mmCIF file of C-alpha atoms in Angstrom:
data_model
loop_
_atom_site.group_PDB
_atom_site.id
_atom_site.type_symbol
_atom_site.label_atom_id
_atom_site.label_comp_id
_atom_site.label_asym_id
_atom_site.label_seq_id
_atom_site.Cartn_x
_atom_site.Cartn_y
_atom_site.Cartn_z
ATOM 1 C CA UNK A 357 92.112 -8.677 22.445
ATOM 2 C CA UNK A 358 90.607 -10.126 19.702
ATOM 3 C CA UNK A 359 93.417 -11.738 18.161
ATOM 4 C CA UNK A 360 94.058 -13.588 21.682
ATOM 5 C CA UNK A 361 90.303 -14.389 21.979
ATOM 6 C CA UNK A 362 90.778 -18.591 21.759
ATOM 7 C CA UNK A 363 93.492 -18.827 23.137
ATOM 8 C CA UNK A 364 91.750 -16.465 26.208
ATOM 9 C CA UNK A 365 88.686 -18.701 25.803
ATOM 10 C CA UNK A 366 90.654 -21.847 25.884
ATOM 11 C CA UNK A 367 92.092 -20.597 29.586
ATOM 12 C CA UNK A 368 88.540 -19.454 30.457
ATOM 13 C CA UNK A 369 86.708 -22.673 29.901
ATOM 14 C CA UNK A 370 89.771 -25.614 30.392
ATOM 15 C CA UNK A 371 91.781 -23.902 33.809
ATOM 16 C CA UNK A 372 88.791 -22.231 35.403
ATOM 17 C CA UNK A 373 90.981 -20.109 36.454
ATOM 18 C CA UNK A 374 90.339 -17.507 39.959
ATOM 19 C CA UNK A 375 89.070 -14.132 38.892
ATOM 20 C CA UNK A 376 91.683 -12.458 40.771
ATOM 21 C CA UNK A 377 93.962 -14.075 38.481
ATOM 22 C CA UNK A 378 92.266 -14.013 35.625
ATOM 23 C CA UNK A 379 92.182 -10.175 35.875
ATOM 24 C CA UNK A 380 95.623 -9.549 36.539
ATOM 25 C CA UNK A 381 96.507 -11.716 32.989
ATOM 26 C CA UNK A 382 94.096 -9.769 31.090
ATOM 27 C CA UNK A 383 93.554 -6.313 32.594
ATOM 28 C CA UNK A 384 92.160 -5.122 29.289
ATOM 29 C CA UNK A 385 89.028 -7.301 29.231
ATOM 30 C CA UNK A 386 87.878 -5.398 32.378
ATOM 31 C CA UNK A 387 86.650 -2.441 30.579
ATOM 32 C CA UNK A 388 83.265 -1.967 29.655
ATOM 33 C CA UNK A 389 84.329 -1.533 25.779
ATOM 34 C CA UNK A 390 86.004 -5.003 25.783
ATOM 35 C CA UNK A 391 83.508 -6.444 27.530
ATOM 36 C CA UNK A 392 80.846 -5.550 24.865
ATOM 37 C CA UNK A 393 83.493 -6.693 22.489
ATOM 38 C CA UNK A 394 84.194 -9.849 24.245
ATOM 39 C CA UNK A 395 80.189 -10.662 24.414
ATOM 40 C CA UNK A 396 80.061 -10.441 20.475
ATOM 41 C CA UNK A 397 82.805 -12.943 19.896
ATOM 42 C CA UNK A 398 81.047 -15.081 22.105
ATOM 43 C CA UNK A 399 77.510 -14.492 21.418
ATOM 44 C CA UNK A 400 77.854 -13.518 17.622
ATOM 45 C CA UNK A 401 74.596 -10.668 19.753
ATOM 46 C CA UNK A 402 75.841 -6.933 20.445
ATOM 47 C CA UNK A 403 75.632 -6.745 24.306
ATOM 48 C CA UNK A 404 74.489 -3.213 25.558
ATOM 49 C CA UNK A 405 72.411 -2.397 22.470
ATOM 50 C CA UNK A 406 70.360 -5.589 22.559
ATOM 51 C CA UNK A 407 69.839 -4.964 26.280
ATOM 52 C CA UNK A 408 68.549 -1.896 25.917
ATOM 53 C CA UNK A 409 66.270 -2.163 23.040
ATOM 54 C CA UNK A 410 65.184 -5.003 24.411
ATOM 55 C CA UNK A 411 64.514 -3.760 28.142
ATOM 56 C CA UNK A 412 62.762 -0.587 26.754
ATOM 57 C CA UNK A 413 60.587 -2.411 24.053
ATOM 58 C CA UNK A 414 59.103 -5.118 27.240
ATOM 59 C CA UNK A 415 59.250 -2.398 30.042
ATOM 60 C CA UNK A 416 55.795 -0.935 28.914
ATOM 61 C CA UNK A 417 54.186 -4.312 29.583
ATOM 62 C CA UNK A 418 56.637 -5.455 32.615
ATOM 63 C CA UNK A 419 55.254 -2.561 34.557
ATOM 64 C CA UNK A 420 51.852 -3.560 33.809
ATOM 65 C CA UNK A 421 52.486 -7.075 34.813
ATOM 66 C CA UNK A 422 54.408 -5.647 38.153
ATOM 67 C CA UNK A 423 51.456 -3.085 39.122
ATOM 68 C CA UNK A 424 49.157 -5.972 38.807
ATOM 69 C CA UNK A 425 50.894 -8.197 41.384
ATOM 70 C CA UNK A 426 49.319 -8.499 44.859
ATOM 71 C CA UNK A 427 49.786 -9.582 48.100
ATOM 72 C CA UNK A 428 52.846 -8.794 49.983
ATOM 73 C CA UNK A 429 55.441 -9.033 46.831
ATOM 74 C CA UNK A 430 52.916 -6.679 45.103
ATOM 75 C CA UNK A 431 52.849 -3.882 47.987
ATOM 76 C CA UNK A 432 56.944 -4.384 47.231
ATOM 77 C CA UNK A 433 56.987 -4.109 43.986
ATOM 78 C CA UNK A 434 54.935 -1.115 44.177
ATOM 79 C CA UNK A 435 56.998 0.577 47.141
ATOM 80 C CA UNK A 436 60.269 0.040 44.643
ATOM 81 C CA UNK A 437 58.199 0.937 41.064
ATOM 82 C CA UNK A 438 56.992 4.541 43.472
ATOM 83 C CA UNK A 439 61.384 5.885 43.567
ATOM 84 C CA UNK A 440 60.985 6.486 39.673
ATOM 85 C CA UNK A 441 57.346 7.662 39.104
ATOM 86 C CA UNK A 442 58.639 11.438 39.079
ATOM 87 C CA UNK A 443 61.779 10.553 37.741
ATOM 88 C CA UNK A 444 62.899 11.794 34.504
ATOM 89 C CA UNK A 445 66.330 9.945 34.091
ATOM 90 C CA UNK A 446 65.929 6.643 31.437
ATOM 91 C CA UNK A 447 68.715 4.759 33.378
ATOM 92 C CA UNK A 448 67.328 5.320 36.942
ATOM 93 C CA UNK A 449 63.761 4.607 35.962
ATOM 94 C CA UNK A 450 65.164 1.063 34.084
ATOM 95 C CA UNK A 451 67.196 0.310 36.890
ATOM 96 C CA UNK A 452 64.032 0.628 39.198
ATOM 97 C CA UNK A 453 62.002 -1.475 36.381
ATOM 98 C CA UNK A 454 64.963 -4.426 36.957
ATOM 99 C CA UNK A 455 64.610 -4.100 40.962
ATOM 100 C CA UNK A 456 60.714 -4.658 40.662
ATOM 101 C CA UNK A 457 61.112 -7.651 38.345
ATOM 102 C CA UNK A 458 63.568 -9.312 40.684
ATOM 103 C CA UNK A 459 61.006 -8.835 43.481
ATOM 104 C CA UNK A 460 58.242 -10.343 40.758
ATOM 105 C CA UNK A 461 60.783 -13.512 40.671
ATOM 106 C CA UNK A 462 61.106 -13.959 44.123
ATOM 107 C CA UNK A 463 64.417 -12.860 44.475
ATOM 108 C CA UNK A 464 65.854 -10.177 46.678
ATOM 109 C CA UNK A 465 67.614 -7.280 45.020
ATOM 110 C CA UNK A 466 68.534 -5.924 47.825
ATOM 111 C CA UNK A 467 70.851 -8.774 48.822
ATOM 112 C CA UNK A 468 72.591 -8.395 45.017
ATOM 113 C CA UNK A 469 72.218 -4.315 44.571
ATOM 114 C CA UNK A 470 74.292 -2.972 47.538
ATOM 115 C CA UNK A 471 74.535 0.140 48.455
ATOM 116 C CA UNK A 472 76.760 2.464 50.694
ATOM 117 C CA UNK A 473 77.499 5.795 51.558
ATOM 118 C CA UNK A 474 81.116 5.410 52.082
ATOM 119 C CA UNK A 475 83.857 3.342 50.242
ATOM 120 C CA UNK A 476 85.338 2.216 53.441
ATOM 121 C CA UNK A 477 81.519 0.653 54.239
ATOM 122 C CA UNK A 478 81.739 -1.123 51.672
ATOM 123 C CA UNK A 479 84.815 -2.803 51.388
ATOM 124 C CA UNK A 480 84.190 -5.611 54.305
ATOM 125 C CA UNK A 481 81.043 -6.598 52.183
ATOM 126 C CA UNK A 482 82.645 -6.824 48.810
ATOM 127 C CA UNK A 483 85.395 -8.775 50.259
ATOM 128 C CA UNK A 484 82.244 -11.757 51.298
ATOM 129 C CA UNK A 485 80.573 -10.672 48.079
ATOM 130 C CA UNK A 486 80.156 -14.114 45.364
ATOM 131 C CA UNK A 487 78.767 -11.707 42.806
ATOM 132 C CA UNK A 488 76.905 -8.204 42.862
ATOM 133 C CA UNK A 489 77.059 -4.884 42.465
ATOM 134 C CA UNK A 490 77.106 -2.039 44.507
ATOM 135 C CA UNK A 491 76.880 1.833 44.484
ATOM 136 C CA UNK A 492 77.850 4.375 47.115
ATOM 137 C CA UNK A 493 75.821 6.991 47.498
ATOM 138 C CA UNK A 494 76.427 9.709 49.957
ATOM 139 C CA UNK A 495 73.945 10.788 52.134
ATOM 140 C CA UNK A 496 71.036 12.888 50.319
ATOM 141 C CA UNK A 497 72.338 12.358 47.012
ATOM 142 C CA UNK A 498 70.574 10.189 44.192
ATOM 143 C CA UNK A 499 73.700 10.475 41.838
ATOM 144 C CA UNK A 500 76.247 7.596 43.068
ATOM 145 C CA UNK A 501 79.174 8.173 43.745
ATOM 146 C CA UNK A 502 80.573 5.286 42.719
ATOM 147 C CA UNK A 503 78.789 1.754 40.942
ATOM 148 C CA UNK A 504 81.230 -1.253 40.556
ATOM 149 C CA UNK A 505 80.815 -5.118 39.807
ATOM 150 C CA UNK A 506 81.811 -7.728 42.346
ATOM 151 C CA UNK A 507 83.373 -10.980 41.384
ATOM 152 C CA UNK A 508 84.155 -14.137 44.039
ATOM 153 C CA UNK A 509 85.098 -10.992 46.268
ATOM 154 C CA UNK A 510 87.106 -8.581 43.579
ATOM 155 C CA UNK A 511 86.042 -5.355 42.697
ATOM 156 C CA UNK A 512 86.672 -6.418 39.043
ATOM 157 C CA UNK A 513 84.803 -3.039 37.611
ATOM 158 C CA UNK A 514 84.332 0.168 39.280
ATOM 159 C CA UNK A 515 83.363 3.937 38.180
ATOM 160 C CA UNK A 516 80.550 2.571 36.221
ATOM 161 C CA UNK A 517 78.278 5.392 35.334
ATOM 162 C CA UNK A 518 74.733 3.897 36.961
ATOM 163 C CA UNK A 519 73.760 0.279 37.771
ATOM 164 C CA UNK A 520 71.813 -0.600 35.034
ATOM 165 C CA UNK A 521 75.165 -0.228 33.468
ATOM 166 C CA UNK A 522 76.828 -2.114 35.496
ATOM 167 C CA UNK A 523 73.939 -4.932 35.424
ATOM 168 C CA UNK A 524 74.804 -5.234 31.807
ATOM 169 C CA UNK A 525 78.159 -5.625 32.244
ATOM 170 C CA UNK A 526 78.304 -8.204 34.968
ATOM 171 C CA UNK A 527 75.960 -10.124 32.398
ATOM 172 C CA UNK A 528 78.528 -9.626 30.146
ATOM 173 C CA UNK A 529 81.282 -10.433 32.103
ATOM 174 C CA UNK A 530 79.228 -13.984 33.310
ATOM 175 C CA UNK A 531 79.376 -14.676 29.550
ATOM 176 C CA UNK A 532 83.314 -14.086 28.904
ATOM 177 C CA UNK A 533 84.694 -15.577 32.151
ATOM 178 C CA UNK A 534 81.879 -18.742 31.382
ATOM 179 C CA UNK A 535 80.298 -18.382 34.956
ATOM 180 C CA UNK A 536 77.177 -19.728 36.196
ATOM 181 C CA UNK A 537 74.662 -17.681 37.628
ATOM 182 C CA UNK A 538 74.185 -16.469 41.503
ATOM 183 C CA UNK A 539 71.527 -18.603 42.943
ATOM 184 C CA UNK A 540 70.316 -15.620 44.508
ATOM 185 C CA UNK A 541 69.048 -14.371 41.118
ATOM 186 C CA UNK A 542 69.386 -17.269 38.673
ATOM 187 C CA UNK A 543 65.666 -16.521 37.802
ATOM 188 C CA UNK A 544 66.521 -12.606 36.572
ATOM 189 C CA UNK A 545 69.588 -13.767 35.039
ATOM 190 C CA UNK A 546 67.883 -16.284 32.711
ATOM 191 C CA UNK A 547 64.974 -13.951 31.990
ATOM 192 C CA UNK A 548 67.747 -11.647 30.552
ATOM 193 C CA UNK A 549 69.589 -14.203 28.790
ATOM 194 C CA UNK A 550 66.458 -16.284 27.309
ATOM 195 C CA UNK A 551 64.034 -12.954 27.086
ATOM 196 C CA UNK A 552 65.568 -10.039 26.566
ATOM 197 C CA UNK A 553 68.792 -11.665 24.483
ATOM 198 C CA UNK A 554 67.125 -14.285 23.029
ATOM 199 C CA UNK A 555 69.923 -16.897 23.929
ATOM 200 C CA UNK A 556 69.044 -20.301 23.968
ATOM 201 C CA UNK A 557 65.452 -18.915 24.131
ATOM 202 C CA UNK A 558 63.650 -22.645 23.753
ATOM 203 C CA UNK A 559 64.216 -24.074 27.164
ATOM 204 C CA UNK A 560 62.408 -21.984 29.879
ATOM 205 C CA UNK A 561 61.799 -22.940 33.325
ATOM 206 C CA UNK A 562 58.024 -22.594 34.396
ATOM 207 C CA UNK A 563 58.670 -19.031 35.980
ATOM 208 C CA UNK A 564 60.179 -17.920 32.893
ATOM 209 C CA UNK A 565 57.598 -19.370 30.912
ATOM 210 C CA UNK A 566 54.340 -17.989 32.416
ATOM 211 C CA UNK A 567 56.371 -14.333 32.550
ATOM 212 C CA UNK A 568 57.064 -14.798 28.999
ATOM 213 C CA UNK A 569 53.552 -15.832 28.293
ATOM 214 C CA UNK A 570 52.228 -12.481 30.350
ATOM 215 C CA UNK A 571 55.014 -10.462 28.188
ATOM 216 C CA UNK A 572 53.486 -11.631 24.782
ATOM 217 C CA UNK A 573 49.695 -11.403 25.437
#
């Protein structure tokens, strides 16, 4: 993969091609190894690592700044922050961390973190799905079945182990196939690019800004 990586990125950025397509050229780059990969030729920036010791390092503060919201977002935020406070597992409490902040934004996680407890529930929606994610849960059970990343309406990534995972990668994935950004969560999107992986960190739009500004008090 990396020996085809300009030629790859010269398809990417010049045909725009469909990601159905796209995925059938280059199966490979749909695994969460070559995305990682793919992010560093890119981004010179190691993908999940950065993330991570990024997302842990601010998540100390974040929650501060998310308990401390009020009004309706705040009861929110505190209703979502409440499904982790007893829960020991790192990637559950970070993805719960990522739903509050998206709240924080204004944005509605619940309209980009779908979930199901069947795979044949799901299917209608990821066929109208722009981008997301989604997990399927069966009934009573915390452990997903099943989390997977959802491109212009193709599962492009599925049997991801939790969605914080599979946040990452669709991050990752925005990066190598040069997308833009779902409206729906443009704001979280750039907080993680301009934040948390310090790319093109210098131009901030006001929400970002006055987060930021709470983040480094």
């Amino acid at each position: 993969m990396e020996k085809t990586f300009s030629y790859r990125r010269q398809e990417v950025v010049d045909q725009r091609p469909r990601i159905e397509d796209f995925k059938n050229r280059w199966p490979a780059l749909f695994e969460q190894r070559e995305v990682n990969a793919e992010f560093m030729r890119v981004t010179t920036k190691p993908l999940r690592a950065k993330f991570l010791s990024q997302f842990d390092h601010f998540t100390p503060k974040l929650q501060q700044i998310l308990q401390d919201k009020g009004g309706v977002k705040g009861q929110r935020i505190k209703h979502i922050l409440e499904m982790a406070a007893a829960d020991v597992d790192i990637d559950f409490r970070r993805e719960v961390v990522l739903r509050g902040l998206v709240v924080y934004l204004n944005e509605d996680p619940d309209a980009f973190f779908k979930e199901y407890v069947s795979a044949e529930e799901a299917e209608g929606d990821i066929a109208a799905t722009v981008m997301g994610i989604y997990s399927i849960r069966s009934q009573g059970h915390r452990e997903p079945d099943d989390v997977g990343v959802v491109i212009e309406g193709v599962m492009v990534m599925h049997n991801i182990s939790t969605v914080i995972n599979a946040f990452i990668v669709l991050f990752g994935l925005i990066y190598a196939l040069d997308l833009a950004y779902p409206d729906s969560m443009k704001y979280t999107f750039e907080f993680v690019q301009k934040i948390l992986m310090n790319l093109d960190g210098h131009k901030l739009n006001v929400k970002i800004q006055q987060l930021k500004i709470k983040l480094f008090a």
